[in-house]
Amino acid sequence: MRRIAGGTFTMGALNWYPEEAPLRRVRVDDFWIDEAPVTNREFARFVAATGHVTTAEIAPDPKDYPGMLPGMDQPGSLVFTKTSGPVPLTEYHHWWQFMFEADWRHPYGPDSDLDAFELWDHPVVQVSWKDAAAYAMWAGKRLPTEAEHEFAARGGLDRKDFAWGDELAPEGRMMANYWQGLFPFTNTREDGWERTSPVRSFPANGYGLYDMIGNVWEWTADWWVENHAALKKKKNPQSCCTVSNPRGGTLRSSFDPSQPQVKIGRKVLKGGSHLCAANHCMRYRPAARHPEMIDTSTNHIGFRCVVRG
């Protein structure tokens, strides 16, 4: 782990996606954070020690998912599959498939495994928020808040687009694992990787942290909130300055309004992943954020842990 001295920074961004606004001055206290995302090797030790069974290895209860199609109540998880050509980028079903028997040991489906794909030192994926929180508790740690993650990802650089400055690929150098080419059908792999990469494959940021940007999205402790301005006003109507150790919304406010029949909370993801591309989801940046239901696992979401400094 690396110790991050607390400090004040400008959280958010204005020139990318609306959910990243507004800019706000935030202070976080000292904390320690894992140098890299939790790997398959580390997660395997946790499973061996505790017997933990991940969400993807448990058949979903149809009562929790109104409208579930017959036969879908089997263990599995979401797996990304490249399309054969251009598709509407608002129609996620073209590249996401719920695959039976996909789990952390078989991240791309039942025919994949950690040994065959040499994934032991890659970030663990196909883990839900509940799985990540269980690992953190076992390790005597916790998941970072959104503010802690963003502060750490910036590596001491304030108001910069990326974790290393304002240029995505300075002098053509690949600084993180993200999608090059046209998503979701052509990945030119200028960074050397089609999917995840072993942790520490790219340069560390100013705090000595690896993969804070790209490779895999990372779970945080905070419930999703769409509008930070409203949250700040609600918590401290008189505040116009620095907010200390902010937290997210509430379970109820995090529910997806587009699926009112599903009462499953959403947590904040940070950091972007290897599936973020210039033509879709340019979220390989410290300010980027995304909501995800706590029961969801995919082959592009992982996590790292923190402890109080």
PDB file of C-alpha atoms in Angstrom:
ATOM      1  CA  MET A   1       0.000   0.000   0.000  1.00  0.00           C
ATOM      2  CA  ARG A   2       0.988   3.635  -0.383  1.00  0.00           C
ATOM      3  CA  ARG A   3       0.290   6.321   2.184  1.00  0.00           C
ATOM      4  CA  ILE A   4      -1.490   9.351   0.746  1.00  0.00           C
ATOM      5  CA  ALA A   5      -1.139  12.511   2.795  1.00  0.00           C
ATOM      6  CA  GLY A   6      -4.470  14.252   3.074  1.00  0.00           C
ATOM      7  CA  GLY A   7      -5.022  17.446   1.174  1.00  0.00           C
ATOM      8  CA  THR A   8      -7.352  19.666  -0.789  1.00  0.00           C
ATOM      9  CA  PHE A   9      -8.043  19.323  -4.507  1.00  0.00           C
ATOM     10  CA  THR A  10     -10.518  20.295  -7.191  1.00  0.00           C
ATOM     11  CA  MET A  11     -12.892  17.390  -7.700  1.00  0.00           C
ATOM     12  CA  GLY A  12     -14.848  16.904 -10.902  1.00  0.00           C
ATOM     13  CA  ALA A  13     -14.623  18.234 -14.456  1.00  0.00           C
ATOM     14  CA  LEU A  14     -16.646  20.512 -16.710  1.00  0.00           C
ATOM     15  CA  ASN A  15     -15.677  19.620 -20.263  1.00  0.00           C
ATOM     16  CA  TRP A  16     -16.503  15.904 -20.432  1.00  0.00           C
ATOM     17  CA  TYR A  17     -19.703  14.405 -18.996  1.00  0.00           C
ATOM     18  CA  PRO A  18     -22.463  16.205 -17.043  1.00  0.00           C
ATOM     19  CA  GLU A  19     -22.338  13.868 -14.041  1.00  0.00           C
ATOM     20  CA  GLU A  20     -18.755  15.009 -13.338  1.00  0.00           C
ATOM     21  CA  ALA A  21     -19.836  18.602 -12.680  1.00  0.00           C
ATOM     22  CA  PRO A  22     -19.652  20.938 -10.895  1.00  0.00           C
ATOM     23  CA  LEU A  23     -16.068  21.637  -9.935  1.00  0.00           C
ATOM     24  CA  ARG A  24     -15.787  21.651  -6.162  1.00  0.00           C
ATOM     25  CA  ARG A  25     -13.015  22.036  -3.604  1.00  0.00           C
ATOM     26  CA  VAL A  26     -12.694  18.898  -1.518  1.00  0.00           C
ATOM     27  CA  ARG A  27     -10.443  17.872   1.333  1.00  0.00           C
ATOM     28  CA  VAL A  28      -9.645  14.283   2.274  1.00  0.00           C
ATOM     29  CA  ASP A  29      -7.817  13.004   5.338  1.00  0.00           C
ATOM     30  CA  ASP A  30      -4.690  10.827   5.261  1.00  0.00           C
ATOM     31  CA  PHE A  31      -5.215   7.261   4.026  1.00  0.00           C
ATOM     32  CA  TRP A  32      -3.345   4.239   2.732  1.00  0.00           C
ATOM     33  CA  ILE A  33      -4.359   2.732  -0.619  1.00  0.00           C
ATOM     34  CA  ASP A  34      -3.415  -0.444  -2.455  1.00  0.00           C
ATOM     35  CA  GLU A  35      -0.648   0.233  -4.942  1.00  0.00           C
ATOM     36  CA  ALA A  36      -2.558  -1.711  -7.610  1.00  0.00           C
ATOM     37  CA  PRO A  37      -5.954  -3.349  -8.065  1.00  0.00           C
ATOM     38  CA  VAL A  38      -6.555  -6.632  -6.247  1.00  0.00           C
ATOM     39  CA  THR A  39      -5.339  -9.455  -8.479  1.00  0.00           C
ATOM     40  CA  ASN A  40      -6.742 -12.908  -9.156  1.00  0.00           C
ATOM     41  CA  ARG A  41      -3.895 -14.350  -7.122  1.00  0.00           C
ATOM     42  CA  GLU A  42      -4.814 -12.216  -4.100  1.00  0.00           C
ATOM     43  CA  PHE A  43      -8.533 -12.873  -4.463  1.00  0.00           C
ATOM     44  CA  ALA A  44      -7.863 -16.613  -4.631  1.00  0.00           C
ATOM     45  CA  ARG A  45      -6.163 -16.432  -1.221  1.00  0.00           C
ATOM     46  CA  PHE A  46      -9.280 -14.750   0.173  1.00  0.00           C
ATOM     47  CA  VAL A  47     -11.574 -17.419  -1.275  1.00  0.00           C
ATOM     48  CA  ALA A  48      -9.328 -20.216   0.014  1.00  0.00           C
ATOM     49  CA  ALA A  49      -9.288 -18.698   3.507  1.00  0.00           C
ATOM     50  CA  THR A  50     -12.996 -17.908   3.783  1.00  0.00           C
ATOM     51  CA  GLY A  51     -14.870 -20.133   1.335  1.00  0.00           C
ATOM     52  CA  HIS A  52     -16.492 -17.007  -0.105  1.00  0.00           C
ATOM     53  CA  VAL A  53     -18.885 -17.670  -2.986  1.00  0.00           C
ATOM     54  CA  THR A  54     -19.206 -14.713  -5.351  1.00  0.00           C
ATOM     55  CA  THR A  55     -22.462 -13.256  -6.604  1.00  0.00           C
ATOM     56  CA  ALA A  56     -21.828 -14.624 -10.101  1.00  0.00           C
ATOM     57  CA  GLU A  57     -21.630 -18.158  -8.701  1.00  0.00           C
ATOM     58  CA  ILE A  58     -25.119 -17.952  -7.155  1.00  0.00           C
ATOM     59  CA  ALA A  59     -28.301 -18.364  -9.201  1.00  0.00           C
ATOM     60  CA  PRO A  60     -30.315 -15.111  -9.180  1.00  0.00           C
ATOM     61  CA  ASP A  61     -33.733 -15.163  -7.531  1.00  0.00           C
ATOM     62  CA  PRO A  62     -36.443 -14.254 -10.081  1.00  0.00           C
ATOM     63  CA  LYS A  63     -38.307 -12.384  -7.307  1.00  0.00           C
ATOM     64  CA  ASP A  64     -35.481  -9.833  -7.261  1.00  0.00           C
ATOM     65  CA  TYR A  65     -35.643  -9.308 -11.032  1.00  0.00           C
ATOM     66  CA  PRO A  66     -39.196  -8.659 -12.231  1.00  0.00           C
ATOM     67  CA  GLY A  67     -39.581  -9.686 -15.847  1.00  0.00           C
ATOM     68  CA  MET A  68     -36.681 -12.157 -15.834  1.00  0.00           C
ATOM     69  CA  LEU A  69     -36.890 -14.387 -18.875  1.00  0.00           C
ATOM     70  CA  PRO A  70     -37.476 -18.106 -18.300  1.00  0.00           C
ATOM     71  CA  GLY A  71     -34.252 -20.066 -17.917  1.00  0.00           C
ATOM     72  CA  MET A  72     -32.146 -17.066 -16.924  1.00  0.00           C
ATOM     73  CA  ASP A  73     -32.096 -17.991 -13.227  1.00  0.00           C
ATOM     74  CA  GLN A  74     -28.681 -19.622 -13.478  1.00  0.00           C
ATOM     75  CA  PRO A  75     -25.276 -18.535 -12.146  1.00  0.00           C
ATOM     76  CA  GLY A  76     -23.392 -16.306 -14.545  1.00  0.00           C
ATOM     77  CA  SER A  77     -22.170 -12.828 -15.303  1.00  0.00           C
ATOM     78  CA  LEU A  78     -21.794 -10.183 -17.990  1.00  0.00           C
ATOM     79  CA  VAL A  79     -19.122 -10.733 -20.636  1.00  0.00           C
ATOM     80  CA  PHE A  80     -18.045  -8.277 -23.329  1.00  0.00           C
ATOM     81  CA  THR A  81     -17.886  -9.558 -26.917  1.00  0.00           C
ATOM     82  CA  LYS A  82     -16.621  -7.501 -29.835  1.00  0.00           C
ATOM     83  CA  THR A  83     -19.132  -6.866 -32.588  1.00  0.00           C
ATOM     84  CA  SER A  84     -18.460  -7.649 -36.242  1.00  0.00           C
ATOM     85  CA  GLY A  85     -18.946  -4.030 -37.251  1.00  0.00           C
ATOM     86  CA  PRO A  86     -20.418  -0.664 -36.224  1.00  0.00           C
ATOM     87  CA  VAL A  87     -23.537  -0.713 -34.047  1.00  0.00           C
ATOM     88  CA  PRO A  88     -25.553   2.050 -32.327  1.00  0.00           C
ATOM     89  CA  LEU A  89     -23.493   3.012 -29.282  1.00  0.00           C
ATOM     90  CA  THR A  90     -26.609   3.435 -27.146  1.00  0.00           C
ATOM     91  CA  GLU A  91     -27.603  -0.218 -27.564  1.00  0.00           C
ATOM     92  CA  TYR A  92     -25.413  -2.069 -25.073  1.00  0.00           C
ATOM     93  CA  HIS A  93     -26.940  -5.458 -25.763  1.00  0.00           C
ATOM     94  CA  HIS A  94     -24.855  -5.651 -28.949  1.00  0.00           C
ATOM     95  CA  TRP A  95     -21.667  -6.192 -26.923  1.00  0.00           C
ATOM     96  CA  TRP A  96     -22.757  -7.294 -23.436  1.00  0.00           C
ATOM     97  CA  GLN A  97     -23.976 -10.850 -22.935  1.00  0.00           C
ATOM     98  CA  PHE A  98     -25.079 -12.545 -19.721  1.00  0.00           C
ATOM     99  CA  MET A  99     -23.061 -15.728 -19.936  1.00  0.00           C
ATOM    100  CA  PHE A 100     -23.825 -18.735 -17.770  1.00  0.00           C
ATOM    101  CA  GLU A 101     -20.896 -19.978 -15.661  1.00  0.00           C
ATOM    102  CA  ALA A 102     -18.878 -16.807 -16.183  1.00  0.00           C
ATOM    103  CA  ASP A 103     -17.272 -15.905 -12.842  1.00  0.00           C
ATOM    104  CA  TRP A 104     -13.966 -14.698 -11.412  1.00  0.00           C
ATOM    105  CA  ARG A 105     -12.283 -18.028 -12.205  1.00  0.00           C
ATOM    106  CA  HIS A 106     -13.740 -17.985 -15.737  1.00  0.00           C
ATOM    107  CA  PRO A 107     -13.912 -14.282 -16.616  1.00  0.00           C
ATOM    108  CA  TYR A 108     -14.798 -14.743 -20.298  1.00  0.00           C
ATOM    109  CA  GLY A 109     -17.144 -17.691 -19.866  1.00  0.00           C
ATOM    110  CA  PRO A 110     -16.939 -21.364 -18.873  1.00  0.00           C
ATOM    111  CA  ASP A 111     -14.251 -22.168 -21.448  1.00  0.00           C
ATOM    112  CA  SER A 112     -11.845 -19.583 -20.040  1.00  0.00           C
ATOM    113  CA  ASP A 113      -9.768 -19.992 -16.899  1.00  0.00           C
ATOM    114  CA  LEU A 114      -6.997 -18.173 -15.080  1.00  0.00           C
ATOM    115  CA  ASP A 115      -4.269 -20.659 -15.976  1.00  0.00           C
ATOM    116  CA  ALA A 116      -5.041 -20.933 -19.684  1.00  0.00           C
ATOM    117  CA  PHE A 117      -5.214 -17.144 -20.107  1.00  0.00           C
ATOM    118  CA  GLU A 118      -2.309 -16.467 -17.684  1.00  0.00           C
ATOM    119  CA  LEU A 119      -4.440 -14.109 -15.616  1.00  0.00           C
ATOM    120  CA  TRP A 120      -3.140 -14.637 -12.085  1.00  0.00           C
ATOM    121  CA  ASP A 121      -1.486 -11.198 -11.957  1.00  0.00           C
ATOM    122  CA  HIS A 122      -4.323  -9.415 -13.761  1.00  0.00           C
ATOM    123  CA  PRO A 123      -6.987  -7.556 -11.764  1.00  0.00           C
ATOM    124  CA  VAL A 124      -9.724  -9.832 -10.482  1.00  0.00           C
ATOM    125  CA  VAL A 125     -12.964  -9.194 -12.381  1.00  0.00           C
ATOM    126  CA  GLN A 126     -16.468 -10.646 -12.354  1.00  0.00           C
ATOM    127  CA  VAL A 127     -16.813  -9.476  -8.750  1.00  0.00           C
ATOM    128  CA  SER A 128     -19.839  -7.563  -7.481  1.00  0.00           C
ATOM    129  CA  TRP A 129     -19.660  -4.734  -4.975  1.00  0.00           C
ATOM    130  CA  LYS A 130     -20.658  -7.224  -2.287  1.00  0.00           C
ATOM    131  CA  ASP A 131     -17.707  -9.440  -3.225  1.00  0.00           C
ATOM    132  CA  ALA A 132     -15.296  -6.510  -3.145  1.00  0.00           C
ATOM    133  CA  ALA A 133     -16.613  -5.358   0.247  1.00  0.00           C
ATOM    134  CA  ALA A 134     -16.267  -8.887   1.640  1.00  0.00           C
ATOM    135  CA  TYR A 135     -12.643  -9.068   0.510  1.00  0.00           C
ATOM    136  CA  ALA A 136     -11.901  -5.647   2.023  1.00  0.00           C
ATOM    137  CA  MET A 137     -13.362  -6.687   5.379  1.00  0.00           C
ATOM    138  CA  TRP A 138     -11.341  -9.917   5.377  1.00  0.00           C
ATOM    139  CA  ALA A 139      -8.171  -7.934   4.625  1.00  0.00           C
ATOM    140  CA  GLY A 140      -8.857  -5.452   7.437  1.00  0.00           C
ATOM    141  CA  LYS A 141      -9.432  -2.680   4.922  1.00  0.00           C
ATOM    142  CA  ARG A 142     -12.359  -0.969   3.200  1.00  0.00           C
ATOM    143  CA  LEU A 143     -13.298   0.316  -0.225  1.00  0.00           C
ATOM    144  CA  PRO A 144     -12.293   3.925  -1.000  1.00  0.00           C
ATOM    145  CA  THR A 145     -14.747   6.771  -1.134  1.00  0.00           C
ATOM    146  CA  GLU A 146     -15.200   8.426  -4.507  1.00  0.00           C
ATOM    147  CA  ALA A 147     -13.244  11.456  -3.286  1.00  0.00           C
ATOM    148  CA  GLU A 148     -10.360   9.322  -1.993  1.00  0.00           C
ATOM    149  CA  HIS A 149     -10.142   7.448  -5.271  1.00  0.00           C
ATOM    150  CA  GLU A 150     -10.132  10.617  -7.366  1.00  0.00           C
ATOM    151  CA  PHE A 151      -7.589  12.323  -5.104  1.00  0.00           C
ATOM    152  CA  ALA A 152      -5.283   9.290  -5.323  1.00  0.00           C
ATOM    153  CA  ALA A 153      -5.778   8.928  -9.088  1.00  0.00           C
ATOM    154  CA  ARG A 154      -4.696  12.514  -9.710  1.00  0.00           C
ATOM    155  CA  GLY A 155      -1.302  11.782  -8.178  1.00  0.00           C
ATOM    156  CA  GLY A 156      -0.861  15.345  -6.966  1.00  0.00           C
ATOM    157  CA  LEU A 157      -1.921  17.011 -10.236  1.00  0.00           C
ATOM    158  CA  ASP A 158      -4.878  19.379  -9.843  1.00  0.00           C
ATOM    159  CA  ARG A 159      -7.381  20.126 -12.618  1.00  0.00           C
ATOM    160  CA  LYS A 160      -5.672  17.896 -15.177  1.00  0.00           C
ATOM    161  CA  ASP A 161      -7.686  15.742 -17.564  1.00  0.00           C
ATOM    162  CA  PHE A 162      -5.608  12.611 -17.089  1.00  0.00           C
ATOM    163  CA  ALA A 163      -3.601  11.112 -14.250  1.00  0.00           C
ATOM    164  CA  TRP A 164      -0.376  12.269 -15.938  1.00  0.00           C
ATOM    165  CA  GLY A 165      -1.400  15.655 -17.400  1.00  0.00           C
ATOM    166  CA  ASP A 166      -3.625  17.046 -20.145  1.00  0.00           C
ATOM    167  CA  GLU A 167      -2.340  14.948 -23.068  1.00  0.00           C
ATOM    168  CA  LEU A 168      -3.745  11.439 -23.482  1.00  0.00           C
ATOM    169  CA  ALA A 169      -0.657   9.895 -25.082  1.00  0.00           C
ATOM    170  CA  PRO A 170       2.293  12.257 -24.551  1.00  0.00           C
ATOM    171  CA  GLU A 171       4.761  11.857 -27.437  1.00  0.00           C
ATOM    172  CA  GLY A 172       2.783   8.779 -28.489  1.00  0.00           C
ATOM    173  CA  ARG A 173       3.448   6.946 -25.228  1.00  0.00           C
ATOM    174  CA  MET A 174       0.654   4.734 -23.948  1.00  0.00           C
ATOM    175  CA  MET A 175       0.081   5.551 -20.281  1.00  0.00           C
ATOM    176  CA  ALA A 176      -2.822   3.222 -19.493  1.00  0.00           C
ATOM    177  CA  ASN A 177      -4.830   0.278 -20.788  1.00  0.00           C
ATOM    178  CA  TYR A 178      -7.806   1.627 -22.747  1.00  0.00           C
ATOM    179  CA  TRP A 179      -9.402   0.909 -26.136  1.00  0.00           C
ATOM    180  CA  GLN A 180      -7.634   2.226 -29.226  1.00  0.00           C
ATOM    181  CA  GLY A 181      -9.661   2.217 -32.419  1.00  0.00           C
ATOM    182  CA  LEU A 182     -13.412   2.219 -32.968  1.00  0.00           C
ATOM    183  CA  PHE A 183     -15.429   0.654 -30.160  1.00  0.00           C
ATOM    184  CA  PRO A 184     -16.885  -1.996 -30.037  1.00  0.00           C
ATOM    185  CA  PHE A 185     -15.487  -3.723 -33.119  1.00  0.00           C
ATOM    186  CA  THR A 186     -11.901  -2.603 -33.824  1.00  0.00           C
ATOM    187  CA  ASN A 187      -9.201  -2.484 -31.159  1.00  0.00           C
ATOM    188  CA  THR A 188      -5.799  -1.651 -32.643  1.00  0.00           C
ATOM    189  CA  ARG A 189      -4.090  -2.584 -29.352  1.00  0.00           C
ATOM    190  CA  GLU A 190      -1.499   0.181 -29.455  1.00  0.00           C
ATOM    191  CA  ASP A 191      -1.221  -0.324 -25.706  1.00  0.00           C
ATOM    192  CA  GLY A 192      -0.436  -4.012 -26.246  1.00  0.00           C
ATOM    193  CA  TRP A 193      -3.597  -5.460 -24.733  1.00  0.00           C
ATOM    194  CA  GLU A 194      -6.955  -6.685 -26.000  1.00  0.00           C
ATOM    195  CA  ARG A 195      -8.478  -7.174 -22.547  1.00  0.00           C
ATOM    196  CA  THR A 196      -7.053  -6.601 -19.073  1.00  0.00           C
ATOM    197  CA  SER A 197      -3.319  -6.280 -18.490  1.00  0.00           C
ATOM    198  CA  PRO A 198      -1.192  -7.452 -15.554  1.00  0.00           C
ATOM    199  CA  VAL A 199      -1.159  -4.833 -12.805  1.00  0.00           C
ATOM    200  CA  ARG A 200       1.825  -2.453 -12.967  1.00  0.00           C
ATOM    201  CA  SER A 201       2.113  -2.816 -16.770  1.00  0.00           C
ATOM    202  CA  PHE A 202       1.925   0.961 -17.205  1.00  0.00           C
ATOM    203  CA  PRO A 203       3.728   3.829 -15.440  1.00  0.00           C
ATOM    204  CA  ALA A 204       2.766   4.710 -11.884  1.00  0.00           C
ATOM    205  CA  ASN A 205       1.250   8.109 -11.190  1.00  0.00           C
ATOM    206  CA  GLY A 206       2.775  10.783  -8.977  1.00  0.00           C
ATOM    207  CA  TYR A 207       1.798   8.874  -5.824  1.00  0.00           C
ATOM    208  CA  GLY A 208       3.355   5.612  -7.011  1.00  0.00           C
ATOM    209  CA  LEU A 209      -0.024   4.038  -7.798  1.00  0.00           C
ATOM    210  CA  TYR A 210      -0.675   1.771 -10.761  1.00  0.00           C
ATOM    211  CA  ASP A 211      -3.772   1.346 -12.924  1.00  0.00           C
ATOM    212  CA  MET A 212      -5.767   4.103 -11.255  1.00  0.00           C
ATOM    213  CA  ILE A 213      -6.821   4.898 -14.820  1.00  0.00           C
ATOM    214  CA  GLY A 214      -7.892   2.236 -17.331  1.00  0.00           C
ATOM    215  CA  ASN A 215      -7.512  -1.557 -17.137  1.00  0.00           C
ATOM    216  CA  VAL A 216     -10.602  -2.066 -14.924  1.00  0.00           C
ATOM    217  CA  TRP A 217     -13.250   0.137 -13.398  1.00  0.00           C
ATOM    218  CA  GLU A 218     -13.002   0.100  -9.588  1.00  0.00           C
ATOM    219  CA  TRP A 219     -15.764  -0.132  -7.016  1.00  0.00           C
ATOM    220  CA  THR A 220     -16.010   2.602  -4.383  1.00  0.00           C
ATOM    221  CA  ALA A 221     -17.889   2.795  -1.083  1.00  0.00           C
ATOM    222  CA  ASP A 222     -20.237   5.606  -2.169  1.00  0.00           C
ATOM    223  CA  TRP A 223     -23.832   5.347  -3.310  1.00  0.00           C
ATOM    224  CA  TRP A 224     -24.349   6.949  -6.696  1.00  0.00           C
ATOM    225  CA  VAL A 225     -25.710  10.470  -6.850  1.00  0.00           C
ATOM    226  CA  GLU A 226     -26.341  12.180 -10.179  1.00  0.00           C
ATOM    227  CA  ASN A 227     -25.966  15.791  -9.117  1.00  0.00           C
ATOM    228  CA  HIS A 228     -23.144  16.771  -6.777  1.00  0.00           C
ATOM    229  CA  ALA A 229     -24.374  20.344  -6.568  1.00  0.00           C
ATOM    230  CA  ALA A 230     -27.680  19.236  -5.042  1.00  0.00           C
ATOM    231  CA  LEU A 231     -25.909  16.903  -2.616  1.00  0.00           C
ATOM    232  CA  LYS A 232     -23.588  19.649  -1.381  1.00  0.00           C
ATOM    233  CA  LYS A 233     -26.490  22.048  -0.857  1.00  0.00           C
ATOM    234  CA  LYS A 234     -28.478  19.422   1.032  1.00  0.00           C
ATOM    235  CA  LYS A 235     -25.635  18.525   3.378  1.00  0.00           C
ATOM    236  CA  ASN A 236     -24.413  22.036   4.072  1.00  0.00           C
ATOM    237  CA  PRO A 237     -26.599  24.818   2.646  1.00  0.00           C
ATOM    238  CA  GLN A 238     -24.228  27.519   3.906  1.00  0.00           C
ATOM    239  CA  SER A 239     -21.074  26.018   2.437  1.00  0.00           C
ATOM    240  CA  CYS A 240     -19.517  27.741  -0.552  1.00  0.00           C
ATOM    241  CA  CYS A 241     -15.986  26.554  -0.010  1.00  0.00           C
ATOM    242  CA  THR A 242     -14.146  23.326   0.787  1.00  0.00           C
ATOM    243  CA  VAL A 243     -16.076  20.163   1.675  1.00  0.00           C
ATOM    244  CA  SER A 244     -14.246  17.670   3.919  1.00  0.00           C
ATOM    245  CA  ASN A 245     -14.397  13.930   3.220  1.00  0.00           C
ATOM    246  CA  PRO A 246     -17.600  14.021   1.142  1.00  0.00           C
ATOM    247  CA  ARG A 247     -19.730  10.926   0.732  1.00  0.00           C
ATOM    248  CA  GLY A 248     -22.253   9.964  -1.906  1.00  0.00           C
ATOM    249  CA  GLY A 249     -26.022   9.786  -1.845  1.00  0.00           C
ATOM    250  CA  THR A 250     -28.327   7.246  -0.219  1.00  0.00           C
ATOM    251  CA  LEU A 251     -29.412   3.751  -1.156  1.00  0.00           C
ATOM    252  CA  ARG A 252     -32.836   5.002  -2.216  1.00  0.00           C
ATOM    253  CA  SER A 253     -31.486   7.903  -4.274  1.00  0.00           C
ATOM    254  CA  SER A 254     -29.122   5.550  -6.073  1.00  0.00           C
ATOM    255  CA  PHE A 255     -31.893   3.426  -7.641  1.00  0.00           C
ATOM    256  CA  ASP A 256     -31.961   3.518 -11.439  1.00  0.00           C
ATOM    257  CA  PRO A 257     -34.918   5.720 -12.490  1.00  0.00           C
ATOM    258  CA  SER A 258     -35.066   3.936 -15.843  1.00  0.00           C
ATOM    259  CA  GLN A 259     -35.842   0.652 -14.027  1.00  0.00           C
ATOM    260  CA  PRO A 260     -38.279   1.654 -11.253  1.00  0.00           C
ATOM    261  CA  GLN A 261     -39.319  -1.961 -10.714  1.00  0.00           C
ATOM    262  CA  VAL A 262     -35.759  -2.946  -9.671  1.00  0.00           C
ATOM    263  CA  LYS A 263     -34.869  -1.777  -6.159  1.00  0.00           C
ATOM    264  CA  ILE A 264     -31.142  -2.511  -6.243  1.00  0.00           C
ATOM    265  CA  GLY A 265     -28.705   0.193  -5.170  1.00  0.00           C
ATOM    266  CA  ARG A 266     -25.947   1.535  -7.374  1.00  0.00           C
ATOM    267  CA  LYS A 267     -22.425   2.392  -6.256  1.00  0.00           C
ATOM    268  CA  VAL A 268     -19.914   4.717  -7.933  1.00  0.00           C
ATOM    269  CA  LEU A 269     -17.288   3.205 -10.206  1.00  0.00           C
ATOM    270  CA  LYS A 270     -14.072   5.140 -10.849  1.00  0.00           C
ATOM    271  CA  GLY A 271     -11.124   5.037 -13.228  1.00  0.00           C
ATOM    272  CA  GLY A 272     -12.455   3.722 -16.517  1.00  0.00           C
ATOM    273  CA  SER A 273     -11.399   0.438 -18.108  1.00  0.00           C
ATOM    274  CA  HIS A 274      -9.844  -1.258 -21.108  1.00  0.00           C
ATOM    275  CA  LEU A 275     -13.224  -0.853 -22.839  1.00  0.00           C
ATOM    276  CA  CYS A 276     -13.181   2.961 -22.718  1.00  0.00           C
ATOM    277  CA  ALA A 277     -12.530   4.463 -26.150  1.00  0.00           C
ATOM    278  CA  ALA A 278     -12.317   7.866 -27.797  1.00  0.00           C
ATOM    279  CA  ASN A 279     -15.598   7.248 -29.639  1.00  0.00           C
ATOM    280  CA  HIS A 280     -17.372   5.811 -26.596  1.00  0.00           C
ATOM    281  CA  CYS A 281     -17.004   6.315 -22.839  1.00  0.00           C
ATOM    282  CA  MET A 282     -13.944   8.570 -22.605  1.00  0.00           C
ATOM    283  CA  ARG A 283     -13.775   7.855 -18.906  1.00  0.00           C
ATOM    284  CA  TYR A 284     -10.122   6.909 -18.474  1.00  0.00           C
ATOM    285  CA  ARG A 285      -9.726  10.003 -16.297  1.00  0.00           C
ATOM    286  CA  PRO A 286      -9.642  10.760 -12.533  1.00  0.00           C
ATOM    287  CA  ALA A 287     -12.881  12.800 -12.624  1.00  0.00           C
ATOM    288  CA  ALA A 288     -14.828  10.148 -14.530  1.00  0.00           C
ATOM    289  CA  ARG A 289     -17.545   8.254 -12.695  1.00  0.00           C
ATOM    290  CA  HIS A 290     -20.237   5.724 -13.507  1.00  0.00           C
ATOM    291  CA  PRO A 291     -23.086   4.022 -11.616  1.00  0.00           C
ATOM    292  CA  GLU A 292     -23.306   0.240 -11.257  1.00  0.00           C
ATOM    293  CA  MET A 293     -25.757  -1.964  -9.375  1.00  0.00           C
ATOM    294  CA  ILE A 294     -24.175  -3.679  -6.391  1.00  0.00           C
ATOM    295  CA  ASP A 295     -25.184  -7.142  -7.633  1.00  0.00           C
ATOM    296  CA  THR A 296     -23.553  -6.687 -11.034  1.00  0.00           C
ATOM    297  CA  SER A 297     -20.275  -8.244 -12.089  1.00  0.00           C
ATOM    298  CA  THR A 298     -18.536  -7.930 -15.450  1.00  0.00           C
ATOM    299  CA  ASN A 299     -15.169  -8.655 -17.022  1.00  0.00           C
ATOM    300  CA  HIS A 300     -14.144  -4.981 -16.786  1.00  0.00           C
ATOM    301  CA  ILE A 301     -14.840  -4.153 -13.103  1.00  0.00           C
ATOM    302  CA  GLY A 302     -12.408  -4.774 -10.232  1.00  0.00           C
ATOM    303  CA  PHE A 303     -11.383  -2.938  -7.060  1.00  0.00           C
ATOM    304  CA  ARG A 304      -8.663  -1.898  -4.636  1.00  0.00           C
ATOM    305  CA  CYS A 305      -8.781  -1.159  -0.912  1.00  0.00           C
ATOM    306  CA  VAL A 306      -7.816   1.574   1.544  1.00  0.00           C
ATOM    307  CA  VAL A 307      -7.254   1.992   5.267  1.00  0.00           C
ATOM    308  CA  ARG A 308      -7.327   5.107   7.385  1.00  0.00           C
ATOM    309  CA  GLY A 309      -3.996   6.930   7.436  1.00  0.00           C
TER     310      GLY A 309
END
